[in-house]
Coordinates of C-alpha atoms in Angstrom, one line a residue:
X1 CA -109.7 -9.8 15.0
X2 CA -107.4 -12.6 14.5
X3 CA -108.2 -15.2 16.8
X4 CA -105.7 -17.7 16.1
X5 CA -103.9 -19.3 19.1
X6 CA -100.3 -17.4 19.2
X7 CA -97.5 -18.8 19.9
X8 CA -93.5 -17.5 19.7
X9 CA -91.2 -20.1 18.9
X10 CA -87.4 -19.9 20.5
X11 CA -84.9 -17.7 19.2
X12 CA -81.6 -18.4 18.7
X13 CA -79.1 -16.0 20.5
X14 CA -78.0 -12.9 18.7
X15 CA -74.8 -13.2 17.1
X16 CA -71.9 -11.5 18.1
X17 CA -70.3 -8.6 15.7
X18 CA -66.6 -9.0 15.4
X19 CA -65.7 -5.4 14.6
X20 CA -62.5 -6.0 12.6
X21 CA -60.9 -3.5 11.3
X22 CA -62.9 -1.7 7.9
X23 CA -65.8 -3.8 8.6
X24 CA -69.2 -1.7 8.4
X25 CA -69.9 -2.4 12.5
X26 CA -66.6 -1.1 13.3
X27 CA -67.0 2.0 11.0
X28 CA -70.8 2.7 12.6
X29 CA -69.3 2.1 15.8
X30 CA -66.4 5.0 15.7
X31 CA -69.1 6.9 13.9
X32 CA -71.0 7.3 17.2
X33 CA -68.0 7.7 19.7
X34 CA -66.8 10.1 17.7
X35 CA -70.8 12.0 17.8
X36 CA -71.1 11.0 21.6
X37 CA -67.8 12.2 22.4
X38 CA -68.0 15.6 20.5
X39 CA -71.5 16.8 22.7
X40 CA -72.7 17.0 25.8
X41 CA -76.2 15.4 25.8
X42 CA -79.1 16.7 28.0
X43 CA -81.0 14.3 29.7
X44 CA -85.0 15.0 31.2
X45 CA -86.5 12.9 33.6
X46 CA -89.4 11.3 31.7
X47 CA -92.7 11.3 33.2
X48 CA -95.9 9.7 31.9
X49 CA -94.1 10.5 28.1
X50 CA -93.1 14.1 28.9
X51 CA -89.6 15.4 29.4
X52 CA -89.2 17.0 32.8
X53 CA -86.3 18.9 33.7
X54 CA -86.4 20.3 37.4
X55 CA -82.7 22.4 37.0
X56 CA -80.9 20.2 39.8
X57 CA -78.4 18.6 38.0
X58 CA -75.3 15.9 38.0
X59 CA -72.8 15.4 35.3
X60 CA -72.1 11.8 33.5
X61 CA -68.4 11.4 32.7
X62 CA -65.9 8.9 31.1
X63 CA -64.5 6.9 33.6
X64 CA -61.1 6.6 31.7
X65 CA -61.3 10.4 31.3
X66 CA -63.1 12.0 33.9
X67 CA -62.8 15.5 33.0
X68 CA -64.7 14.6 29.7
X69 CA -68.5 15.3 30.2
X70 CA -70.6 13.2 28.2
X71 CA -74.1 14.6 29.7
X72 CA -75.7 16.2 32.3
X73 CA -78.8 15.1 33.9
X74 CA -81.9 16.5 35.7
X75 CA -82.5 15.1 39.0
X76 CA -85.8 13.3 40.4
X77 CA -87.1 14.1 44.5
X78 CA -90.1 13.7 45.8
X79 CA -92.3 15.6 44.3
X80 CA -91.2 14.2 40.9
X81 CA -90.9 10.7 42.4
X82 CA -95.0 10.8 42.9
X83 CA -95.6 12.3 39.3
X84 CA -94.2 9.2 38.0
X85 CA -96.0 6.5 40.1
X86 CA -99.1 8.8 39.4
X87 CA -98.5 8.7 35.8
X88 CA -97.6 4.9 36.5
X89 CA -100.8 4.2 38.0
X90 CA -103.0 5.4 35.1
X91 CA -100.8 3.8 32.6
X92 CA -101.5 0.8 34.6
X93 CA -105.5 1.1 33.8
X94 CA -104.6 0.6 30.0
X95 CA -101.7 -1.4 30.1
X96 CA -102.6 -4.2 32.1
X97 CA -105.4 -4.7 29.5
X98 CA -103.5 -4.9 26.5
X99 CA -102.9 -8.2 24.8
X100 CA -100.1 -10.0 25.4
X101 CA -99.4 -11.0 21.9
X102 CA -99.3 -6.9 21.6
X103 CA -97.2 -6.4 24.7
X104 CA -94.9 -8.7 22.7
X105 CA -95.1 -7.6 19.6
X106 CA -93.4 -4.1 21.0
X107 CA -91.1 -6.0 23.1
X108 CA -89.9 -7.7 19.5
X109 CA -89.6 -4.2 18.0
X110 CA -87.5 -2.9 20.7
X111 CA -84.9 -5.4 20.2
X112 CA -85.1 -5.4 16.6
X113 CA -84.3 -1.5 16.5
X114 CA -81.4 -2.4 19.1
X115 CA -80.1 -5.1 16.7
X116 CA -79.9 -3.0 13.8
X117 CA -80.8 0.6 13.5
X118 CA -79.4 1.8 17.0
X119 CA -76.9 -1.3 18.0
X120 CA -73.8 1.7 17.1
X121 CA -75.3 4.1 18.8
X122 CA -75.9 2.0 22.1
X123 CA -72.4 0.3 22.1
X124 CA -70.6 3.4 22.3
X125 CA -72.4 5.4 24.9
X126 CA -71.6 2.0 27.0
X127 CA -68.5 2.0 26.4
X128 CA -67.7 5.7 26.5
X129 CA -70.1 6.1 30.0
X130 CA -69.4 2.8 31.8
X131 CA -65.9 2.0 30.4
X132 CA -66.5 -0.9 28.3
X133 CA -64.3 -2.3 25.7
X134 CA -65.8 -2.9 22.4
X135 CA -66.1 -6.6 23.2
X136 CA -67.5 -6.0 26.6
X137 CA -70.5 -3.6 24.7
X138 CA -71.3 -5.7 22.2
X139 CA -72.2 -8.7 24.6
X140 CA -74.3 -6.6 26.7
X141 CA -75.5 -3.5 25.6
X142 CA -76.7 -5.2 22.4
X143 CA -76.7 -8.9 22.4
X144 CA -77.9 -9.3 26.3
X145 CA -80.4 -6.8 25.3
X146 CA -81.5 -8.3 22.2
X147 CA -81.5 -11.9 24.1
X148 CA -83.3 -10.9 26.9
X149 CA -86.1 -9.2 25.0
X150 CA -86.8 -12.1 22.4
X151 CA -86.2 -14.7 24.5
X152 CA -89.1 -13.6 27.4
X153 CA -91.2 -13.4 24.5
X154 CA -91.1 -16.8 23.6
X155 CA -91.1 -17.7 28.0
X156 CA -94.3 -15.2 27.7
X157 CA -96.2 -17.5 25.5
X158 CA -95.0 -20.6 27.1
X159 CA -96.3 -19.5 30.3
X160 CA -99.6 -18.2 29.0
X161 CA -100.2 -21.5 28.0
X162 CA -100.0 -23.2 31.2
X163 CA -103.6 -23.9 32.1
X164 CA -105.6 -26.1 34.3
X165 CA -107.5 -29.4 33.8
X166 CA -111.3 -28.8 32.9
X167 CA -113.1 -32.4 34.1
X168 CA -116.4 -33.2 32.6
X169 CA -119.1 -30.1 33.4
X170 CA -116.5 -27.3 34.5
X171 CA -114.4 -25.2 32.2
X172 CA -111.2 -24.1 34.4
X173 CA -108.8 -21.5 33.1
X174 CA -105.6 -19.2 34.6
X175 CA -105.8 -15.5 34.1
X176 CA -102.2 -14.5 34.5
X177 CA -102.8 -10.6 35.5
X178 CA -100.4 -8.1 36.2
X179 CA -99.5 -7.0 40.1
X180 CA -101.9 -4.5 41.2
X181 CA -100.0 -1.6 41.8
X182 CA -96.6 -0.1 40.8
X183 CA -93.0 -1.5 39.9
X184 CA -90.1 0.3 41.6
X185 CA -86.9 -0.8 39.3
X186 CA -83.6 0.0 40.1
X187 CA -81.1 -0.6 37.9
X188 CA -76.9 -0.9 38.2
X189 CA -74.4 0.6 36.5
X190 CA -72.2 -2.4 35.2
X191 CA -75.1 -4.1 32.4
X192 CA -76.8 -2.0 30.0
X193 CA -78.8 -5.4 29.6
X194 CA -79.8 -5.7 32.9
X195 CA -81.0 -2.1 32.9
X196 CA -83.4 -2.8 30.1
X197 CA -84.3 -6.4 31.7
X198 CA -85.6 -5.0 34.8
X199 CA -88.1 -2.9 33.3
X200 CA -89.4 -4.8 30.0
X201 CA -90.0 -8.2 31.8
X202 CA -92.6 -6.8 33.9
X203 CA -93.6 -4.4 30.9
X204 CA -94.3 -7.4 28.9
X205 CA -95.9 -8.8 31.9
X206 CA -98.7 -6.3 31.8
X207 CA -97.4 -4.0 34.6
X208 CA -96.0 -0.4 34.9
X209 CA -92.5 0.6 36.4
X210 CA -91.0 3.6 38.1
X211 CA -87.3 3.6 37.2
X212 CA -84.2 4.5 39.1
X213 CA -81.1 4.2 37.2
X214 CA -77.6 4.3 38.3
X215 CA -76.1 7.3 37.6
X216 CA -73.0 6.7 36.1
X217 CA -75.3 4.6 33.5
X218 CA -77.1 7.3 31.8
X219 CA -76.4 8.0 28.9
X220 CA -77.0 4.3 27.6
X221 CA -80.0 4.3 30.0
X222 CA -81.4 7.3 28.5
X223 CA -81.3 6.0 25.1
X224 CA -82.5 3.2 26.0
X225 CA -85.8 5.2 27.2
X226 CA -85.7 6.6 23.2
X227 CA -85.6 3.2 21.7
X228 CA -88.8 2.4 23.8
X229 CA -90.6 5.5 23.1
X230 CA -89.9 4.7 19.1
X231 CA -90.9 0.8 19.3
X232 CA -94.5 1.9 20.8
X233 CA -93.9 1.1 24.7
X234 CA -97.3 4.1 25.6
X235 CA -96.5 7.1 27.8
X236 CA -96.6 6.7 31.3
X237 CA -96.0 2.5 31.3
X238 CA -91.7 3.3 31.7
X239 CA -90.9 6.4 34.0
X240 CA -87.6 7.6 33.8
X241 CA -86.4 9.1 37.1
X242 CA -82.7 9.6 38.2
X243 CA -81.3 11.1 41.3
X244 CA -80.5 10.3 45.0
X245 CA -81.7 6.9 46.2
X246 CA -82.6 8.3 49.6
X247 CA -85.1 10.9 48.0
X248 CA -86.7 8.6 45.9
X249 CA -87.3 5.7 48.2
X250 CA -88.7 7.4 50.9
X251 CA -91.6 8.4 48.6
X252 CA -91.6 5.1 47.0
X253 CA -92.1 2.5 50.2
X254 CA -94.5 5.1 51.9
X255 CA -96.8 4.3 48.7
X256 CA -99.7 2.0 49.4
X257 CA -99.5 1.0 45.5
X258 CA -96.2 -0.7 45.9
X259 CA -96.6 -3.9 44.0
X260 CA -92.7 -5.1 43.6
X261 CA -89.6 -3.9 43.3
X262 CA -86.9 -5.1 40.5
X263 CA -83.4 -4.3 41.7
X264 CA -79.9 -5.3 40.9
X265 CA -77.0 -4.1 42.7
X266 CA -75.5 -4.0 46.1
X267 CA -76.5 -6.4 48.7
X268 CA -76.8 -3.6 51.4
X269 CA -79.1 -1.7 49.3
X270 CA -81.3 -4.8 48.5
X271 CA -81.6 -5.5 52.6
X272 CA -82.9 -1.6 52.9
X273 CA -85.1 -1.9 50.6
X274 CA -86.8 -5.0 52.2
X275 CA -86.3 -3.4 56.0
X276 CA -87.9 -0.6 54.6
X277 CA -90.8 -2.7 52.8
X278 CA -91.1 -4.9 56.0
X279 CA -91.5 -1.9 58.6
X280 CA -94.4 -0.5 56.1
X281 CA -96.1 -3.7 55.7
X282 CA -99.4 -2.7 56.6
X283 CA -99.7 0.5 54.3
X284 CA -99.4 -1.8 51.0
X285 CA -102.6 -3.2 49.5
X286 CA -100.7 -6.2 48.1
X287 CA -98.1 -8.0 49.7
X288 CA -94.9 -6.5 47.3
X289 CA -92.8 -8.7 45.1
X290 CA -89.3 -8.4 45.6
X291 CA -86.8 -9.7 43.1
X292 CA -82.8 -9.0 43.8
X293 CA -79.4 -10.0 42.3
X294 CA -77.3 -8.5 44.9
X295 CA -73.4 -9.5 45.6
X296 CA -70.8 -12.2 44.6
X297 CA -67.5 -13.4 46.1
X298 CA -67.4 -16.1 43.1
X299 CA -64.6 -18.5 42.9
X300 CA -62.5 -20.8 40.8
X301 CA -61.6 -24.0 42.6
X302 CA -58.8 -26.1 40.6
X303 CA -58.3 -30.0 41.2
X304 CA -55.0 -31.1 40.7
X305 CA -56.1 -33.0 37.9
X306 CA -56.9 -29.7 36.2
X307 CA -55.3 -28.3 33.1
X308 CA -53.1 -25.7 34.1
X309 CA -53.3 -23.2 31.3
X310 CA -57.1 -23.7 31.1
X311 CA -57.5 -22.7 34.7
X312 CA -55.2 -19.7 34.3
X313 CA -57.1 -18.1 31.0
X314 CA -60.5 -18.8 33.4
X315 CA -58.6 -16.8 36.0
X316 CA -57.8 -14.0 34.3
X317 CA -60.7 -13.3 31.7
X318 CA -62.9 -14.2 34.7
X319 CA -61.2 -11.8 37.5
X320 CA -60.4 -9.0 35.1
X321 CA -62.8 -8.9 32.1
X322 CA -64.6 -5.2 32.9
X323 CA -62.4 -4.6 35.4
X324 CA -63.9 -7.2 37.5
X325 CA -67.2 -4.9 37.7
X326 CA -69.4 -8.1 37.1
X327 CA -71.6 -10.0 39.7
X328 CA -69.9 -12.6 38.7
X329 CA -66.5 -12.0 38.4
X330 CA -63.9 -14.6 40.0
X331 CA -62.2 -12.6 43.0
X332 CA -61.3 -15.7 44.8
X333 CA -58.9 -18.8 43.8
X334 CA -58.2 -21.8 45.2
X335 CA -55.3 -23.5 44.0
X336 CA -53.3 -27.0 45.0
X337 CA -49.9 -26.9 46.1
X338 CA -48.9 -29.4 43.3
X339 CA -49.9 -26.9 40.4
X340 CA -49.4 -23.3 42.2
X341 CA -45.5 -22.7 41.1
X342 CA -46.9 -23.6 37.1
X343 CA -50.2 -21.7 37.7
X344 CA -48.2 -18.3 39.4
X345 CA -45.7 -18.6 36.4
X346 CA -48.2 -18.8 33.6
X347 CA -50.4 -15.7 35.1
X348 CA -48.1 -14.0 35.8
X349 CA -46.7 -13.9 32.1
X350 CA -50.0 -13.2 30.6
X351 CA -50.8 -10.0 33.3
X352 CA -47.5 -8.9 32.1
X353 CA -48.6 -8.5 28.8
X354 CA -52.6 -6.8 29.2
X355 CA -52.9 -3.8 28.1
X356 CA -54.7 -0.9 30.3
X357 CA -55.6 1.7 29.0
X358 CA -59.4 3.7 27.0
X359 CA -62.2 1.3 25.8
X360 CA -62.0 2.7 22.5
X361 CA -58.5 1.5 22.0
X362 CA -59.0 -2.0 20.2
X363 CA -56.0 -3.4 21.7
X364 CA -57.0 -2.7 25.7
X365 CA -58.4 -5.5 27.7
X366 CA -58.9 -3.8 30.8
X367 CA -60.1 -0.2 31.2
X368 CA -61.0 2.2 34.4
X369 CA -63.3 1.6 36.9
X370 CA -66.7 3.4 36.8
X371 CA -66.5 6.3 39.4
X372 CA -63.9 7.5 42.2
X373 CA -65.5 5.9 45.0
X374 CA -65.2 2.5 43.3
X375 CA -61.3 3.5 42.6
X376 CA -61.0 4.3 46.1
X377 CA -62.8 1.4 47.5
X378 CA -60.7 -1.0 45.2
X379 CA -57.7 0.4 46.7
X380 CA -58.0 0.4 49.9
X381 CA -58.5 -3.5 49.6
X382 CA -55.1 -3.7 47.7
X383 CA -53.9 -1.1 50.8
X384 CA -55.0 -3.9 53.3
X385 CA -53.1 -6.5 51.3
X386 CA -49.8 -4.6 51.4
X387 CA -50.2 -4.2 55.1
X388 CA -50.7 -7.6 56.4
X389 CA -48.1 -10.4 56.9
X390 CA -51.0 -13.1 55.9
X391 CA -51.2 -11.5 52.0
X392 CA -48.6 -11.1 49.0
X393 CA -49.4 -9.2 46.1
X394 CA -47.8 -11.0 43.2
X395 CA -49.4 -8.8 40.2
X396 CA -50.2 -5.5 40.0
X397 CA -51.4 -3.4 43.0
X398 CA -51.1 0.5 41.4
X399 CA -53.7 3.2 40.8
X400 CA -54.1 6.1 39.2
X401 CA -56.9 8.4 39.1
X402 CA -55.4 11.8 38.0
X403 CA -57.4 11.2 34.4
X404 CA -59.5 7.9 34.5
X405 CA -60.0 5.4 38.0
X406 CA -57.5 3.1 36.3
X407 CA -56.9 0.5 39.0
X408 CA -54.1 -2.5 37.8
X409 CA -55.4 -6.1 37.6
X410 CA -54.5 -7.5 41.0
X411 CA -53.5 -10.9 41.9
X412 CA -52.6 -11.2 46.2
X413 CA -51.8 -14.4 47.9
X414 CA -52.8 -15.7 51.0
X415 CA -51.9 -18.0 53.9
X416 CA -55.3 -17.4 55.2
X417 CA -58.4 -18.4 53.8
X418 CA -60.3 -16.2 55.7
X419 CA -58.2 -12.9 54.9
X420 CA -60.8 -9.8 54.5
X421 CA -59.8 -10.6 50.0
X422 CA -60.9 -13.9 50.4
X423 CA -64.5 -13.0 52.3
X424 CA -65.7 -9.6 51.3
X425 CA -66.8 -8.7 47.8
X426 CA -64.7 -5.8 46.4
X427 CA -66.4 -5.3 42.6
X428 CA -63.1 -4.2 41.1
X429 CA -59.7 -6.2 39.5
X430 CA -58.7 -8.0 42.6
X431 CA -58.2 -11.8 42.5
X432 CA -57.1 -13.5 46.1
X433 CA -55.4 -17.1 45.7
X434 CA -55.4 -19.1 48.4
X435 CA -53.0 -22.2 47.4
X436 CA -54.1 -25.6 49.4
X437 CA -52.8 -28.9 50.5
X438 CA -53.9 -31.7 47.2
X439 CA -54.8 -34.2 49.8
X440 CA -57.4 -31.7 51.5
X441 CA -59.5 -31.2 48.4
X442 CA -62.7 -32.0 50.1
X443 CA -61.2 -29.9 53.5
X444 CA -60.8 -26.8 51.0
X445 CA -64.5 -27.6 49.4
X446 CA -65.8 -27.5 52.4
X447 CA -64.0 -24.1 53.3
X448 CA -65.0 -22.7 50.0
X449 CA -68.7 -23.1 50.8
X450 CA -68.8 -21.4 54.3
X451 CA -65.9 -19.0 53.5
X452 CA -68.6 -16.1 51.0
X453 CA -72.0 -15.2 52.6
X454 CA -72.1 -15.1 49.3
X455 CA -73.8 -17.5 46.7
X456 CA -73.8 -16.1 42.8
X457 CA -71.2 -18.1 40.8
X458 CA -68.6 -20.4 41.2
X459 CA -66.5 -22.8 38.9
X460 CA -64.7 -26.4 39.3
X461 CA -61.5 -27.0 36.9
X462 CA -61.1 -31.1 37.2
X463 CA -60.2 -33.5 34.8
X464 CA -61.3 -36.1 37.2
X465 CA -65.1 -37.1 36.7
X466 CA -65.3 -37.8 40.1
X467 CA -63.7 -34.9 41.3
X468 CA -65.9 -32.5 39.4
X469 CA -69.4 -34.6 41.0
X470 CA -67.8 -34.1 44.1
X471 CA -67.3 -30.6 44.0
X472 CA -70.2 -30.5 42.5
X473 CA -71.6 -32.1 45.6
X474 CA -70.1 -30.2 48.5
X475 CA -71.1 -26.5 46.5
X476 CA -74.5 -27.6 46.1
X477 CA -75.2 -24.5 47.5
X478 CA -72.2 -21.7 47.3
X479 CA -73.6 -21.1 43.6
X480 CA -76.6 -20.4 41.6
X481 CA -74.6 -20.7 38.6
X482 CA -72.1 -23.0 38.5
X483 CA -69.3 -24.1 35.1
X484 CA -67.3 -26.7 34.7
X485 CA -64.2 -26.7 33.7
X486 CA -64.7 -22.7 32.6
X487 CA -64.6 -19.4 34.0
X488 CA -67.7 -18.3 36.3
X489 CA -68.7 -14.9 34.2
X490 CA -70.7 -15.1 30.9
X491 CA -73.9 -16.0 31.4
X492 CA -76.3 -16.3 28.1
X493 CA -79.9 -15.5 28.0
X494 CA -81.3 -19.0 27.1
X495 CA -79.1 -20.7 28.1
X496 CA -77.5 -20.6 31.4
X497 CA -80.7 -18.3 33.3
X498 CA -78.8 -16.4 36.4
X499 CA -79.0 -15.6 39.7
X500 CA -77.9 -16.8 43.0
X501 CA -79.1 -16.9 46.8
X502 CA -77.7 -16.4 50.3
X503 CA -76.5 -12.8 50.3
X504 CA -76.3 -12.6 46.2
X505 CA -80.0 -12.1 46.1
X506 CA -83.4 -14.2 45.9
X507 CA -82.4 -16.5 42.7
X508 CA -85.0 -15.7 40.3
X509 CA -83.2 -16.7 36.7
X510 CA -83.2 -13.9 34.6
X511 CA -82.8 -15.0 31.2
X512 CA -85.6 -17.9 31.9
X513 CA -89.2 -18.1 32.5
X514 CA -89.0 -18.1 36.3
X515 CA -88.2 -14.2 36.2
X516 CA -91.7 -13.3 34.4
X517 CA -93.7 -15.3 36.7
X518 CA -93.1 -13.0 39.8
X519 CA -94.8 -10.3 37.7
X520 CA -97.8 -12.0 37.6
X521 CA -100.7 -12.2 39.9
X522 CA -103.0 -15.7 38.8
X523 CA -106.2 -15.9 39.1
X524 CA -108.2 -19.1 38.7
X525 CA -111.5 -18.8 36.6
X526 CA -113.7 -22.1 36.7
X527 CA -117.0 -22.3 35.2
X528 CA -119.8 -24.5 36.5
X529 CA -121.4 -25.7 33.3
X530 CA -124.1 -28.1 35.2
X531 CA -125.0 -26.3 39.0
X532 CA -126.5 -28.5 41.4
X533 CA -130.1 -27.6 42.0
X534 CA -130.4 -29.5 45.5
X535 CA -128.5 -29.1 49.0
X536 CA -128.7 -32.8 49.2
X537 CA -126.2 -35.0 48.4
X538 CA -126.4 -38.3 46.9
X539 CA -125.2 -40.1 50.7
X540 CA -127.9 -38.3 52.3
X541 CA -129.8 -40.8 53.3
X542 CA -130.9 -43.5 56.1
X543 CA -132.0 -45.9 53.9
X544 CA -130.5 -49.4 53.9
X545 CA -129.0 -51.3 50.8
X546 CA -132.2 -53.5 49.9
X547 CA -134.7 -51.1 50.7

């Protein structure tokens, strides 16, 4: 047995493919669509390593043609819900004592198969199932992925290595266990990373998961369940179930084994889950972890010391990058008076010239919403816009869902701050401007802050050191993440860890160590080297000094 102290050193962040015309990533990439595109894949729920299909099925379509069906997947209830946190249970008994330098070891092997041998394959089915661009794929579906999976192993070791003081007699030591139970995971649509985070950082933790993925995220989610399976992750430690939330849960937060639950997604969801935890708080052995990144209203707040054009490129790859289907996506604006007539010009111009239209086309920068609800949704916020006298739509403001949920990048103007745009988070290609007086900077700060129940992202353009220290100041807490002087999407694994509070969810920093520690459960060893062989202590006594 090698006994040598291990230790993973940082990584650096995976680089980014280009995929310019003729070059080998670009000709593996079409490879794929073009295989993806031409079948319709099955998908089993997978349950303690064993595919189970239960002949209740959905359909997984492209979003910018959804008469195209790319799969069609068996659905998980409750009777399939308790094979897998069964088969999660006894995976738990081995698992949880498996080295961590082994746990890592397959963690390492999962991203090194993503990186190279299934990086094409992975790519397209995000792009062709959740309507990515090739850009928009590569950043997540592979380098997120990768990032997240390297990086936690060098947090693991880091954290492994946190240990107590031993004084002179006692050896003291941390045992960082895995929760005692079950992980419910429950996974979003919009990241193919995030989907892979939320179950290998408690995997590498030591613990087991039961997965829900979103729906309109399967076919990159299901592959992602074939990568694992190949790097070594054993049966039984990752169960795969889609279907209905509602069937699911109920089995789920009735279970006295219900050790955490890792969710991104919607923040109405995330307070059911805890209601639901809360009013079955005495069934559960352990107290449950929960960890959520929920909702964003995120902003871009310009100073009138700002530079224009900067601020308007922030605007627009911010708001309308993946349709504006991020957490973090800029849907609100605040813009002073002095710059507005430069900064409505200049976006203007550029919205003119985006291109809509299939992720596959190189040349697209926005694509089609994921599903019809979402299309729906979206537009009956652009609806509201039309109606009111307090909102202008100056960009945009069409959809069309006869072949893809293709929704046009949206700019609306307001005279309120308040307007139902500025408060409530929409998850599509909307961006509300609300242009203020320069001398009520601080005023509009302060506005900005208590506007959002909302606290994910947010960004300061200034030129002004002062300004930006200030805004800096005032936002303290409007933002788990905030940039300046750039737009608020993009986080990187490493180096900017993310996650917000208030409504967007309980701020945990994924991407950073602080995620991995809520999958643990320390216990303190210490070891008496010297026991004390007498009641008595030393002070015991009546005797007087001299005696």
């Amino acid at each position: 047995m090698n006994n040598a102290i291990f230790k993973y050193d940082q990584p650096k962040n995976e680089p980014i493919l280009n995929y310019l015309p003729c070059s080998p990533e670009r000709e593996a990439l079409e490879k794929e669509i073009k295989r993806l595109s031409s079948e319709v894949m099955e998908i089993p729920l997978i349950i303690g390593g064993k595919e189970v299909r239960t002949g209740k099925k959905g359909k997984v379509v492209m979003p910018h043609n959804h008469g195209h069906v790319l799969a069609e997947y068996h659905m998980a209830g409750p009777e399939e819900t308790q094979m897998a946190i069964e088969a999660a249970l006894k995976a738990h008994e081995y698992w949880s004592q498996v080295s961590w330098v082994e746990r890592l070891s397959i963690t390492l092997k999962v991203a090194e198969l993503i990186s190279k041998k299934y990086r094409a394959t992975l790519n397209a089915a995000t792009m062709l199932g959740q309507g990515k661009n090739v850009y928009q794929a590569e950043i997540d579906a592979a380098c997120e992925t990768i990032d997240f999976l390297r990086f936690n192993a060098h947090y693991i070791s880091e954290i492994y290595n946190q240990q107590p003081i031993s004084d002179t007699g006692t050896i003291n030591r941390l045992e960082y266990r895995p929760l005692e139970g079950f992980i419910f995971t429950v996974s979003p649509f919009n990241f193919t990373a995030i989907a892979s985070n939320l179950n290998m950082a408690p995997v590498l933790m030591g613990n087991t998961v039961v997965w829900k993925p979103a729906s309109t995220a399967l076919l990159s989610n299901y592959i992602l369940m074939q990568i694992y399976k190949e790097a070594g992750v054993p049966d039984g430690v990752i169960n795969f179930i889609p279907g209905k939330g509602s069937a699911i849960g109920n089995v789920v937060f009735n279970h006295p084994m219900l050790a955490g639950i890792h969710f991104t997604g919607s923040t109405v969801t995330f307070n059911t889950f805890w209601k639901a935890v809360s009013n079955n708080i005495g069934k559960f052995r352990s107290y449950p972890k929960l960890v959520g990144e929920t909702g964003g209203k995120d902003f871009i707040f310009m100073h009138p010391s700002a530079n224009v054009n900067e601020a308007v490129i922030a605007a627009v790859r911010g708001a309308f990058e993946y349709q504006g289907q991020k957490c973090s996506a800029a849907s609100r604006a605040y813009i002073p008076q002095s710059v507005w007539p430069v900064f409505k010009t200049k976006l203007q111009g550029i919205l003119h010239e985006l291109n809509m239209g299939e992720p596959t086309d190189y040349e697209t920068f926005v694509n089609a919403v994921i599903d019809e609800a979402s299309f729906d949704n979206i537009m009956s916020y652009i609806e509201k816009a039309k109606e009111s006298e307090k909102a202008e739509i100056i960009a945009g403001g069409k959809g069309d869902k006869s072949k893809g949920y293709f929704v046009e990048p949206t700019v609306i103007v307001t005279s309120d701050p308040h307007f139902i745009t500025m408060e409530e988070e929409i998850f599509g290609p909307v961006l509300t401007i609300y242009v203020y007086p320069d001398e009520k900077f601080e005023e509009t700060l302060e506005l900005c802050d208590q506007t959002s129940p909302y606290a994910l992202t947010g960004a300061i353009f200034s030129a002004d050191r002062e300004a930006l220290n200030t805004a800096c100041r005032i936002l303290r807490y409007s933002a788990g993440n905030f940039y300046f002087n750039d737009k608020p999407t993009g986080a990187v694994v490493g180096q900017q860890p993310f996650g917000g509070a208030r409504a967007s969810g309980t701020n945990d920093k994924a991407g950073g160590p602080f995620n991995l520690i809520r999958w643990t459960s320390p216990r303190t060893i210490k070891e008496n080297l010297n026991p004390p062989t007498d009641y008595r202590y030393p002070y015991m006594t009546n005797a007087r000094c001299g005696e």
